Amino acid sequence: MMKTNGWQRPHKKGSSMKVVLKHLTKKFPNRNKKAGGDVIAVNDFDFEIPDGKLIGLLGPSGCGKSTTLNLLCGLLKPTDGQIFFGEDDVTDLPAENRGVGLVFQNYALYPHLTVRQNIIFPLQNLRGKDKLSREEMDARALEAAKLVQIDMLMDRKPSELSGGQQQRVAIARALVKMPRLLLLDEPLSNLDARLRLQTREELKRIQNETRITTVFVTHDQEEAMSISDMIVVMKDGDLQQIGRPQQVYEDPVNLFVAKFLGTPPINVFAGEVRGGGVYIGGECVLGAAGVPDGPVTVTVRPEGFVLKDGGPFGCGLKNVEVMGRDITVVCTNPCCEAPAVRAIISAENIAQITGTQVRFALKPAKVYLFDAATQARIRCELTE
Ligand code: ADP
Ligand code: MG
């Protein structure tokens, strides 16, 4: 009889299964001959994925997320660097021996097989000591199906399932071998908005229950922020920042990270530091003692504005969007990079908004300064 909840200890050794990337690099020859040079899809990745955690690889399309995943599962060979599963160097280990479960955006189910047969499929070619009896395979498939809550659909064909159900079958098929590492490449992209929300909660639950070290790839910052224990923000093959989602949101290392995280996005202004004050346009909005004079990029989170008569920062009022508890004050400022500044304030304060101008105070913790040239964060203490 099979032990229930075998996923609680997904790998037999029982040792930790952190994943370590050591100077991992992947270059592709450039297809565009005129452009010349290699495409560096993954540039010197050097970090550790902790045992039993869910890590979100996050960045815009083309930043190297899928390449990283394919290096981890062994479908691609690195140009440089190493990969360790626990203490084992798996850099040269073939994909089929890595004990990795993979789920892609397009579920890639076998259309002529039932759900049960699809889930069992990876177990059928286990050989030697790993070989399973028919009953064991059925039991394992049922347990995986229960985990993703499709055990009532075992006799259907993929064409008889919704997109969300098909993706669950794909996840069950990845889990059935009890992988040491689960890799998910944009697994929710083909689902509609409601299903996407629901399925990502499910994924979080499954990961919590199984404790399989999981790498989740997405270009959707909200998705990554909502389910990841840790996010890895990438751009053009370069790692930008690693940390807990909230930590990265609250303490971005550069302008790219600040802009990539958050909805509505952070507001970006061309500004200047002069005599220890931060200026947007002619207005001194905050103090920044010790920061040298010069042009800076000033960013303000939407929740960083406080309506205040005679406040230091003035904007033209465009309109007000009420969304239940919060309201968004949409306004204009000539120094803003975008056509509109978006400030989120509590609905109680709506009566304060009159006329064609609004004035704000800024919350220092929600304002970041960046070097106008390098876009690196300027570390300093801001004061009201
Ligand atoms: P993402 O998954 O983040 O969208 P990818 O990892 O697929 O990005 O791609 C990263 C970069 O590597 C892109 O510039 C892409 O064009 C390039 N690339 C990916 N695979 C190949 C390949 N097989 N040959 C050449 N270039 C590739
Ligand atoms: Mg991709």
CSV table of C-alpha atoms and ligand atoms in Angstrom, one decimal:
chain,number,residue,atom,x,y,z
A,1,MET,CA,0.0,0.0,0.0
A,2,MET,CA,1.3,3.4,-0.9
A,3,LYS,CA,2.0,5.9,1.8
A,4,THR,CA,-0.5,8.8,1.5
A,5,ASN,CA,1.0,12.2,1.0
A,6,GLY,CA,4.3,10.9,-0.3
A,7,TRP,CA,4.9,14.3,-1.6
A,8,GLN,CA,5.7,15.6,1.8
A,9,ARG,CA,9.1,13.9,1.3
A,10,PRO,CA,9.5,14.3,-2.5
A,11,HIS,CA,12.9,12.8,-2.7
A,12,LYS,CA,14.2,9.6,-1.2
A,13,LYS,CA,17.4,10.8,0.3
A,14,GLY,CA,15.4,13.1,2.7
A,15,SER,CA,18.2,15.7,2.5
A,16,SER,CA,17.4,19.2,1.6
A,17,MET,CA,17.0,20.0,-2.0
A,18,LYS,CA,18.0,23.6,-2.4
A,19,VAL,CA,19.1,24.5,-5.9
A,20,VAL,CA,22.3,26.4,-6.5
A,21,LEU,CA,23.2,28.3,-9.6
A,22,LYS,CA,26.9,29.1,-9.9
A,23,HIS,CA,28.0,31.6,-12.5
A,24,LEU,CA,25.4,30.1,-14.8
A,25,THR,CA,25.6,31.6,-18.3
A,26,LYS,CA,23.9,30.7,-21.5
A,27,LYS,CA,24.8,32.4,-24.8
A,28,PHE,CA,23.1,31.8,-28.1
A,29,PRO,CA,24.7,32.7,-31.5
A,30,ASN,CA,22.9,35.7,-32.9
A,31,ARG,CA,20.5,34.8,-35.7
A,32,ASN,CA,20.6,38.4,-36.9
A,33,LYS,CA,24.1,38.2,-38.5
A,34,LYS,CA,24.3,41.9,-39.0
A,35,ALA,CA,23.8,42.6,-35.3
A,36,GLY,CA,26.8,40.4,-34.6
A,37,GLY,CA,27.9,38.9,-31.3
A,38,ASP,CA,26.1,36.3,-29.1
A,39,VAL,CA,22.8,36.8,-27.4
A,40,ILE,CA,23.5,36.4,-23.7
A,41,ALA,CA,20.2,35.0,-22.5
A,42,VAL,CA,21.4,34.2,-19.0
A,43,ASN,CA,24.4,36.2,-17.7
A,44,ASP,CA,26.4,34.9,-14.7
A,45,PHE,CA,23.5,33.9,-12.5
A,46,ASP,CA,24.8,33.2,-9.0
A,47,PHE,CA,22.1,32.5,-6.4
A,48,GLU,CA,20.5,29.9,-4.3
A,49,ILE,CA,16.9,28.6,-4.4
A,50,PRO,CA,16.1,27.5,-0.9
A,51,ASP,CA,14.7,24.1,-0.2
A,52,GLY,CA,10.9,23.8,-0.3
A,53,LYS,CA,10.2,27.3,-1.4
A,54,LEU,CA,8.4,28.8,-4.4
A,55,ILE,CA,10.6,31.1,-6.4
A,56,GLY,CA,9.2,33.4,-9.0
A,57,LEU,CA,11.4,34.2,-12.0
A,58,LEU,CA,10.1,37.6,-13.2
A,59,GLY,CA,10.9,39.8,-16.1
A,60,PRO,CA,9.7,41.1,-19.4
A,61,SER,CA,9.5,38.8,-22.5
A,62,GLY,CA,12.9,37.8,-23.7
A,63,CYS,CA,14.8,38.4,-20.4
A,64,GLY,CA,15.9,34.8,-20.2
A,65,LYS,CA,13.3,33.2,-17.9
A,66,SER,CA,12.6,30.1,-20.1
A,67,THR,CA,16.3,29.7,-20.8
A,68,THR,CA,17.0,29.6,-17.0
A,69,LEU,CA,14.3,27.0,-16.6
A,70,ASN,CA,15.6,24.9,-19.5
A,71,LEU,CA,19.1,25.0,-18.0
A,72,LEU,CA,17.7,23.8,-14.6
A,73,CYS,CA,15.8,20.9,-16.2
A,74,GLY,CA,18.7,19.9,-18.5
A,75,LEU,CA,17.0,20.6,-21.8
A,76,LEU,CA,19.8,23.2,-22.4
A,77,LYS,CA,23.5,23.0,-21.7
A,78,PRO,CA,25.0,26.0,-20.1
A,79,THR,CA,27.8,27.9,-21.8
A,80,ASP,CA,29.4,28.4,-18.5
A,81,GLY,CA,28.8,27.8,-14.8
A,82,GLN,CA,27.2,25.0,-12.8
A,83,ILE,CA,23.9,23.8,-11.3
A,84,PHE,CA,23.7,22.0,-8.0
A,85,PHE,CA,20.7,20.1,-6.7
A,86,GLY,CA,21.5,19.9,-3.0
A,87,GLU,CA,25.2,19.0,-2.9
A,88,ASP,CA,25.1,17.2,-6.3
A,89,ASP,CA,26.6,18.9,-9.3
A,90,VAL,CA,23.9,18.1,-12.0
A,91,THR,CA,25.4,20.3,-14.7
A,92,ASP,CA,26.1,17.3,-16.9
A,93,LEU,CA,23.3,15.1,-15.8
A,94,PRO,CA,20.8,14.3,-18.6
A,95,ALA,CA,17.3,15.8,-18.2
A,96,GLU,CA,15.6,12.4,-17.6
A,97,ASN,CA,17.8,11.7,-14.6
A,98,ARG,CA,17.3,15.0,-12.8
A,99,GLY,CA,14.0,14.2,-11.2
A,100,VAL,CA,12.4,17.4,-12.4
A,101,GLY,CA,8.7,18.0,-13.1
A,102,LEU,CA,7.9,20.4,-15.9
A,103,VAL,CA,4.7,22.3,-16.8
A,104,PHE,CA,4.5,24.6,-19.8
A,105,GLN,CA,2.1,27.3,-20.9
A,106,ASN,CA,0.5,25.1,-23.5
A,107,TYR,CA,-0.4,22.1,-21.4
A,108,ALA,CA,0.9,19.6,-24.0
A,109,LEU,CA,-1.5,16.8,-23.1
A,110,TYR,CA,-1.9,13.7,-25.3
A,111,PRO,CA,-5.3,14.3,-26.9
A,112,HIS,CA,-6.1,10.6,-27.5
A,113,LEU,CA,-5.4,9.6,-23.9
A,114,THR,CA,-7.7,10.0,-20.9
A,115,VAL,CA,-6.8,12.1,-17.9
A,116,ARG,CA,-5.8,9.0,-16.0
A,117,GLN,CA,-3.6,7.8,-18.9
A,118,ASN,CA,-2.1,11.2,-19.3
A,119,ILE,CA,-1.1,11.4,-15.7
A,120,ILE,CA,0.2,7.8,-15.6
A,121,PHE,CA,2.3,8.3,-18.8
A,122,PRO,CA,5.5,9.4,-17.1
A,123,LEU,CA,5.4,6.4,-14.7
A,124,GLN,CA,5.2,3.8,-17.5
A,125,ASN,CA,8.8,4.0,-18.6
A,126,LEU,CA,10.3,3.8,-15.1
A,127,ARG,CA,12.7,0.8,-15.1
A,128,GLY,CA,14.6,-1.3,-12.6
A,129,LYS,CA,14.0,-0.6,-8.9
A,130,ASP,CA,11.8,2.3,-9.8
A,131,LYS,CA,9.4,0.2,-11.8
A,132,LEU,CA,5.8,0.4,-10.5
A,133,SER,CA,3.0,-2.2,-10.7
A,134,ARG,CA,-0.3,-1.2,-12.4
A,135,GLU,CA,-1.9,-0.7,-9.0
A,136,GLU,CA,0.9,1.5,-7.7
A,137,MET,CA,0.6,3.6,-10.9
A,138,ASP,CA,-3.1,4.0,-10.5
A,139,ALA,CA,-2.7,4.9,-6.8
A,140,ARG,CA,-0.1,7.5,-7.6
A,141,ALA,CA,-2.1,9.0,-10.4
A,142,LEU,CA,-5.2,9.2,-8.2
A,143,GLU,CA,-3.2,10.9,-5.4
A,144,ALA,CA,-1.8,13.4,-7.8
A,145,ALA,CA,-5.2,14.0,-9.3
A,146,LYS,CA,-6.7,14.6,-5.8
A,147,LEU,CA,-4.0,17.1,-5.1
A,148,VAL,CA,-5.0,19.2,-8.0
A,149,GLN,CA,-8.7,18.4,-7.5
A,150,ILE,CA,-9.4,16.6,-10.8
A,151,ASP,CA,-9.9,13.1,-9.5
A,152,MET,CA,-13.6,13.1,-10.7
A,153,LEU,CA,-12.4,13.7,-14.3
A,154,MET,CA,-10.1,10.7,-14.7
A,155,ASP,CA,-12.0,9.1,-17.6
A,156,ARG,CA,-12.4,12.3,-19.7
A,157,LYS,CA,-10.3,13.2,-22.7
A,158,PRO,CA,-8.4,16.6,-22.7
A,159,SER,CA,-10.9,18.0,-25.3
A,160,GLU,CA,-13.7,17.5,-22.7
A,161,LEU,CA,-11.9,19.7,-20.2
A,162,SER,CA,-11.7,23.5,-19.6
A,163,GLY,CA,-8.4,25.2,-20.0
A,164,GLY,CA,-8.0,25.4,-16.2
A,165,GLN,CA,-8.7,21.7,-15.9
A,166,GLN,CA,-6.3,20.8,-18.6
A,167,GLN,CA,-3.6,22.8,-16.8
A,168,ARG,CA,-4.3,20.9,-13.6
A,169,VAL,CA,-3.9,17.6,-15.5
A,170,ALA,CA,-0.5,18.9,-16.7
A,171,ILE,CA,0.4,19.8,-13.1
A,172,ALA,CA,-0.7,16.3,-11.9
A,173,ARG,CA,1.4,14.7,-14.6
A,174,ALA,CA,4.4,16.7,-13.5
A,175,LEU,CA,3.8,15.8,-9.8
A,176,VAL,CA,3.2,12.1,-10.3
A,177,LYS,CA,6.9,11.2,-10.5
A,178,MET,CA,7.3,13.0,-7.2
A,179,PRO,CA,10.0,15.4,-8.6
A,180,ARG,CA,12.7,17.0,-6.5
A,181,LEU,CA,12.1,20.2,-8.3
A,182,LEU,CA,9.0,21.5,-10.0
A,183,LEU,CA,9.4,24.0,-12.9
A,184,LEU,CA,6.5,26.0,-14.2
A,185,ASP,CA,6.9,28.1,-17.3
A,186,GLU,CA,4.1,30.7,-17.6
A,187,PRO,CA,1.6,28.0,-16.6
A,188,LEU,CA,-1.3,30.4,-16.2
A,189,SER,CA,-0.9,32.5,-19.4
A,190,ASN,CA,-3.6,30.6,-21.4
A,191,LEU,CA,-6.2,30.9,-18.7
A,192,ASP,CA,-8.8,33.7,-18.5
A,193,ALA,CA,-8.5,36.3,-15.8
A,194,ARG,CA,-10.7,34.6,-13.2
A,195,LEU,CA,-9.3,31.1,-13.7
A,196,ARG,CA,-5.8,32.6,-13.6
A,197,LEU,CA,-6.5,34.0,-10.1
A,198,GLN,CA,-8.0,30.8,-8.9
A,199,THR,CA,-5.3,28.5,-10.3
A,200,ARG,CA,-2.5,30.5,-8.9
A,201,GLU,CA,-4.1,30.2,-5.4
A,202,GLU,CA,-4.3,26.4,-6.1
A,203,LEU,CA,-0.7,26.3,-7.1
A,204,LYS,CA,0.3,28.0,-3.9
A,205,ARG,CA,-1.7,25.5,-1.9
A,206,ILE,CA,-0.2,22.5,-3.8
A,207,GLN,CA,3.3,23.8,-3.3
A,208,ASN,CA,2.5,24.4,0.4
A,209,GLU,CA,1.2,20.8,0.8
A,210,THR,CA,4.0,19.1,-1.2
A,211,ARG,CA,6.9,21.4,-0.2
A,212,ILE,CA,8.5,20.6,-3.5
A,213,THR,CA,11.1,23.3,-4.4
A,214,THR,CA,9.3,25.1,-7.2
A,215,VAL,CA,10.4,27.7,-9.8
A,216,PHE,CA,7.6,29.6,-11.3
A,217,VAL,CA,8.2,31.7,-14.4
A,218,THR,CA,6.0,34.7,-15.3
A,219,HIS,CA,6.2,38.1,-16.9
A,220,ASP,CA,3.2,39.2,-14.7
A,221,GLN,CA,4.6,41.0,-11.6
A,222,GLU,CA,1.3,40.7,-9.7
A,223,GLU,CA,1.2,37.0,-10.3
A,224,ALA,CA,4.8,36.5,-9.1
A,225,MET,CA,4.3,38.8,-6.1
A,226,SER,CA,1.2,37.1,-5.0
A,227,ILE,CA,2.5,33.5,-4.8
A,228,SER,CA,6.3,33.6,-4.5
A,229,ASP,CA,8.3,33.2,-1.3
A,230,MET,CA,11.1,34.9,-3.2
A,231,ILE,CA,11.2,36.7,-6.5
A,232,VAL,CA,14.1,37.0,-8.9
A,233,VAL,CA,13.8,40.1,-11.1
A,234,MET,CA,15.5,39.8,-14.5
A,235,LYS,CA,16.2,42.1,-17.5
A,236,ASP,CA,18.0,41.3,-20.7
A,237,GLY,CA,19.7,38.2,-19.2
A,238,ASP,CA,20.9,40.1,-16.2
A,239,LEU,CA,19.7,39.5,-12.7
A,240,GLN,CA,18.4,42.7,-11.2
A,241,GLN,CA,17.3,41.9,-7.6
A,242,ILE,CA,16.3,38.9,-5.4
A,243,GLY,CA,14.2,39.0,-2.3
A,244,ARG,CA,10.9,38.5,-0.7
A,245,PRO,CA,8.2,40.2,-2.9
A,246,GLN,CA,7.4,42.9,-0.4
A,247,GLN,CA,11.0,43.6,0.3
A,248,VAL,CA,11.8,44.1,-3.3
A,249,TYR,CA,8.7,46.3,-3.8
A,250,GLU,CA,9.7,48.4,-0.8
A,251,ASP,CA,13.4,48.6,-1.5
A,252,PRO,CA,14.1,48.5,-5.3
A,253,VAL,CA,17.7,48.6,-6.3
A,254,ASN,CA,17.2,50.5,-9.5
A,255,LEU,CA,14.6,52.3,-11.6
A,256,PHE,CA,13.8,49.2,-13.7
A,257,VAL,CA,12.8,47.2,-10.6
A,258,ALA,CA,10.8,50.1,-9.2
A,259,LYS,CA,8.9,50.5,-12.4
A,260,PHE,CA,8.4,46.8,-13.0
A,261,LEU,CA,6.7,46.0,-9.7
A,262,GLY,CA,3.3,47.5,-8.6
A,263,THR,CA,-0.1,48.3,-10.1
A,264,PRO,CA,-0.8,51.0,-10.8
A,265,PRO,CA,2.9,51.5,-11.6
A,266,ILE,CA,5.1,53.9,-9.7
A,267,ASN,CA,5.0,57.5,-10.8
A,268,VAL,CA,8.3,58.7,-12.3
A,269,PHE,CA,9.4,62.4,-12.4
A,270,ALA,CA,12.4,64.2,-13.7
A,271,GLY,CA,13.8,66.0,-10.6
A,272,GLU,CA,16.8,67.6,-9.0
A,273,VAL,CA,18.6,67.6,-5.7
A,274,ARG,CA,19.6,71.1,-4.6
A,275,GLY,CA,21.0,72.2,-1.2
A,276,GLY,CA,19.7,69.0,0.5
A,277,GLY,CA,16.2,69.3,-1.0
A,278,VAL,CA,14.4,67.1,-3.6
A,279,TYR,CA,12.8,69.3,-6.3
A,280,ILE,CA,10.2,68.4,-8.8
A,281,GLY,CA,9.6,71.4,-11.1
A,282,GLY,CA,10.2,74.4,-8.8
A,283,GLU,CA,8.8,72.7,-5.7
A,284,CYS,CA,10.9,71.3,-2.9
A,285,VAL,CA,8.9,68.1,-2.1
A,286,LEU,CA,11.2,66.4,0.5
A,287,GLY,CA,14.4,66.8,2.3
A,288,ALA,CA,17.4,64.7,1.2
A,289,ALA,CA,20.3,65.7,3.5
A,290,GLY,CA,23.7,64.7,2.3
A,291,VAL,CA,22.7,63.9,-1.3
A,292,PRO,CA,25.0,65.8,-3.8
A,293,ASP,CA,23.3,68.4,-6.0
A,294,GLY,CA,22.4,67.3,-9.5
A,295,PRO,CA,19.6,65.8,-11.6
A,296,VAL,CA,17.8,62.8,-10.2
A,297,THR,CA,14.8,60.6,-11.1
A,298,VAL,CA,12.2,60.8,-8.4
A,299,THR,CA,9.6,58.0,-8.1
A,300,VAL,CA,6.5,58.0,-6.0
A,301,ARG,CA,4.4,54.9,-5.3
A,302,PRO,CA,0.7,55.6,-5.9
A,303,GLU,CA,0.1,55.1,-2.2
A,304,GLY,CA,2.8,57.6,-1.4
A,305,PHE,CA,0.6,60.7,-1.8
A,306,VAL,CA,-1.3,62.5,1.0
A,307,LEU,CA,-3.9,65.2,0.1
A,308,LYS,CA,-2.8,68.3,1.9
A,309,ASP,CA,-3.9,71.9,1.6
A,310,GLY,CA,-0.7,73.9,1.0
A,311,GLY,CA,1.3,70.6,0.6
A,312,PRO,CA,4.6,70.9,-1.2
A,313,PHE,CA,3.7,69.0,-4.4
A,314,GLY,CA,1.1,70.4,-6.8
A,315,CYS,CA,-0.7,68.8,-9.7
A,316,GLY,CA,-3.4,69.6,-12.1
A,317,LEU,CA,-6.6,67.5,-11.4
A,318,LYS,CA,-7.8,65.4,-14.3
A,319,ASN,CA,-10.4,63.1,-12.7
A,320,VAL,CA,-11.1,60.9,-9.8
A,321,GLU,CA,-11.7,57.1,-10.1
A,322,VAL,CA,-13.6,55.6,-7.2
A,323,MET,CA,-13.0,51.9,-6.5
A,324,GLY,CA,-14.7,51.0,-3.3
A,325,ARG,CA,-12.4,51.7,-0.4
A,326,ASP,CA,-9.8,53.6,-2.3
A,327,ILE,CA,-9.9,56.4,-4.8
A,328,THR,CA,-7.4,57.1,-7.5
A,329,VAL,CA,-6.7,60.8,-8.1
A,330,VAL,CA,-5.6,61.1,-11.7
A,331,CYS,CA,-3.7,64.3,-12.2
A,332,THR,CA,-1.0,65.9,-14.4
A,333,ASN,CA,2.4,67.3,-13.7
A,334,PRO,CA,4.8,68.6,-16.4
A,335,CYS,CA,7.8,66.7,-14.9
A,336,CYS,CA,6.0,63.3,-14.9
A,337,GLU,CA,7.3,60.8,-17.4
A,338,ALA,CA,3.8,59.5,-18.1
A,339,PRO,CA,0.8,61.5,-19.2
A,340,ALA,CA,-0.9,61.1,-15.9
A,341,VAL,CA,0.1,60.9,-12.2
A,342,ARG,CA,-1.9,58.3,-10.3
A,343,ALA,CA,-2.4,58.8,-6.5
A,344,ILE,CA,-4.3,56.4,-4.4
A,345,ILE,CA,-6.0,57.8,-1.4
A,346,SER,CA,-8.6,56.7,1.1
A,347,ALA,CA,-12.2,57.3,-0.1
A,348,GLU,CA,-12.9,59.2,3.1
A,349,ASN,CA,-10.8,62.1,1.8
A,350,ILE,CA,-12.7,62.6,-1.4
A,351,ALA,CA,-14.4,65.8,-0.1
A,352,GLN,CA,-11.0,67.5,0.0
A,353,ILE,CA,-10.8,67.4,-3.7
A,354,THR,CA,-12.2,70.5,-5.3
A,355,GLY,CA,-11.2,72.8,-8.2
A,356,THR,CA,-8.7,72.1,-10.9
A,357,GLN,CA,-5.5,71.8,-8.7
A,358,VAL,CA,-4.6,69.3,-6.0
A,359,ARG,CA,-1.7,69.6,-3.5
A,360,PHE,CA,0.0,66.7,-1.8
A,361,ALA,CA,2.5,65.9,0.8
A,362,LEU,CA,4.7,62.8,0.0
A,363,LYS,CA,5.3,59.9,2.3
A,364,PRO,CA,9.1,59.6,2.5
A,365,ALA,CA,9.1,55.8,2.7
A,366,LYS,CA,7.2,55.6,-0.7
A,367,VAL,CA,9.6,57.9,-2.6
A,368,TYR,CA,12.9,56.7,-4.1
A,369,LEU,CA,15.6,58.6,-5.8
A,370,PHE,CA,17.6,57.2,-8.7
A,371,ASP,CA,20.7,58.5,-10.5
A,372,ALA,CA,19.5,60.3,-13.6
A,373,ALA,CA,22.2,58.7,-15.7
A,374,THR,CA,22.8,55.2,-14.4
A,375,GLN,CA,19.2,54.6,-12.9
A,376,ALA,CA,20.8,53.1,-9.8
A,377,ARG,CA,19.1,53.8,-6.5
A,378,ILE,CA,20.5,56.7,-4.5
A,379,ARG,CA,20.6,55.5,-0.9
A,380,CYS,CA,19.6,58.3,1.4
A,381,GLU,CA,17.2,59.3,4.1
A,382,LEU,CA,14.3,61.4,2.8
A,383,THR,CA,12.4,63.6,5.2
A,384,GLU,CA,9.2,65.6,5.1
B,1,ADP,P1,11.8,34.7,-21.8
B,1,ADP,O1,11.4,33.3,-21.5
B,1,ADP,O2,12.2,35.5,-20.6
B,1,ADP,O3,10.8,35.4,-22.6
B,1,ADP,P2,13.9,33.4,-23.3
B,1,ADP,O4,14.7,32.7,-22.2
B,1,ADP,O5,13.0,32.6,-24.1
B,1,ADP,O6,13.1,34.6,-22.6
B,1,ADP,O7,14.9,34.1,-24.3
B,1,ADP,C1,16.0,34.9,-23.8
B,1,ADP,C2,16.8,35.4,-25.0
B,1,ADP,O8,17.5,34.4,-25.6
B,1,ADP,C3,15.9,36.1,-26.1
B,1,ADP,O9,16.7,37.2,-26.6
B,1,ADP,C4,15.8,35.0,-27.1
B,1,ADP,O10,15.6,35.6,-28.3
B,1,ADP,C5,17.1,34.3,-27.0
B,1,ADP,N1,17.0,32.8,-27.3
B,1,ADP,C6,16.2,31.9,-26.6
B,1,ADP,N2,16.3,30.7,-27.2
B,1,ADP,C7,17.2,30.8,-28.2
B,1,ADP,C8,17.7,29.9,-29.2
B,1,ADP,N3,17.4,28.6,-29.2
B,1,ADP,N4,18.5,30.4,-30.1
B,1,ADP,C9,18.9,31.7,-30.2
B,1,ADP,N5,18.4,32.6,-29.3
B,1,ADP,C10,17.6,32.2,-28.3
B,2,MG,MG,9.6,32.3,-21.9
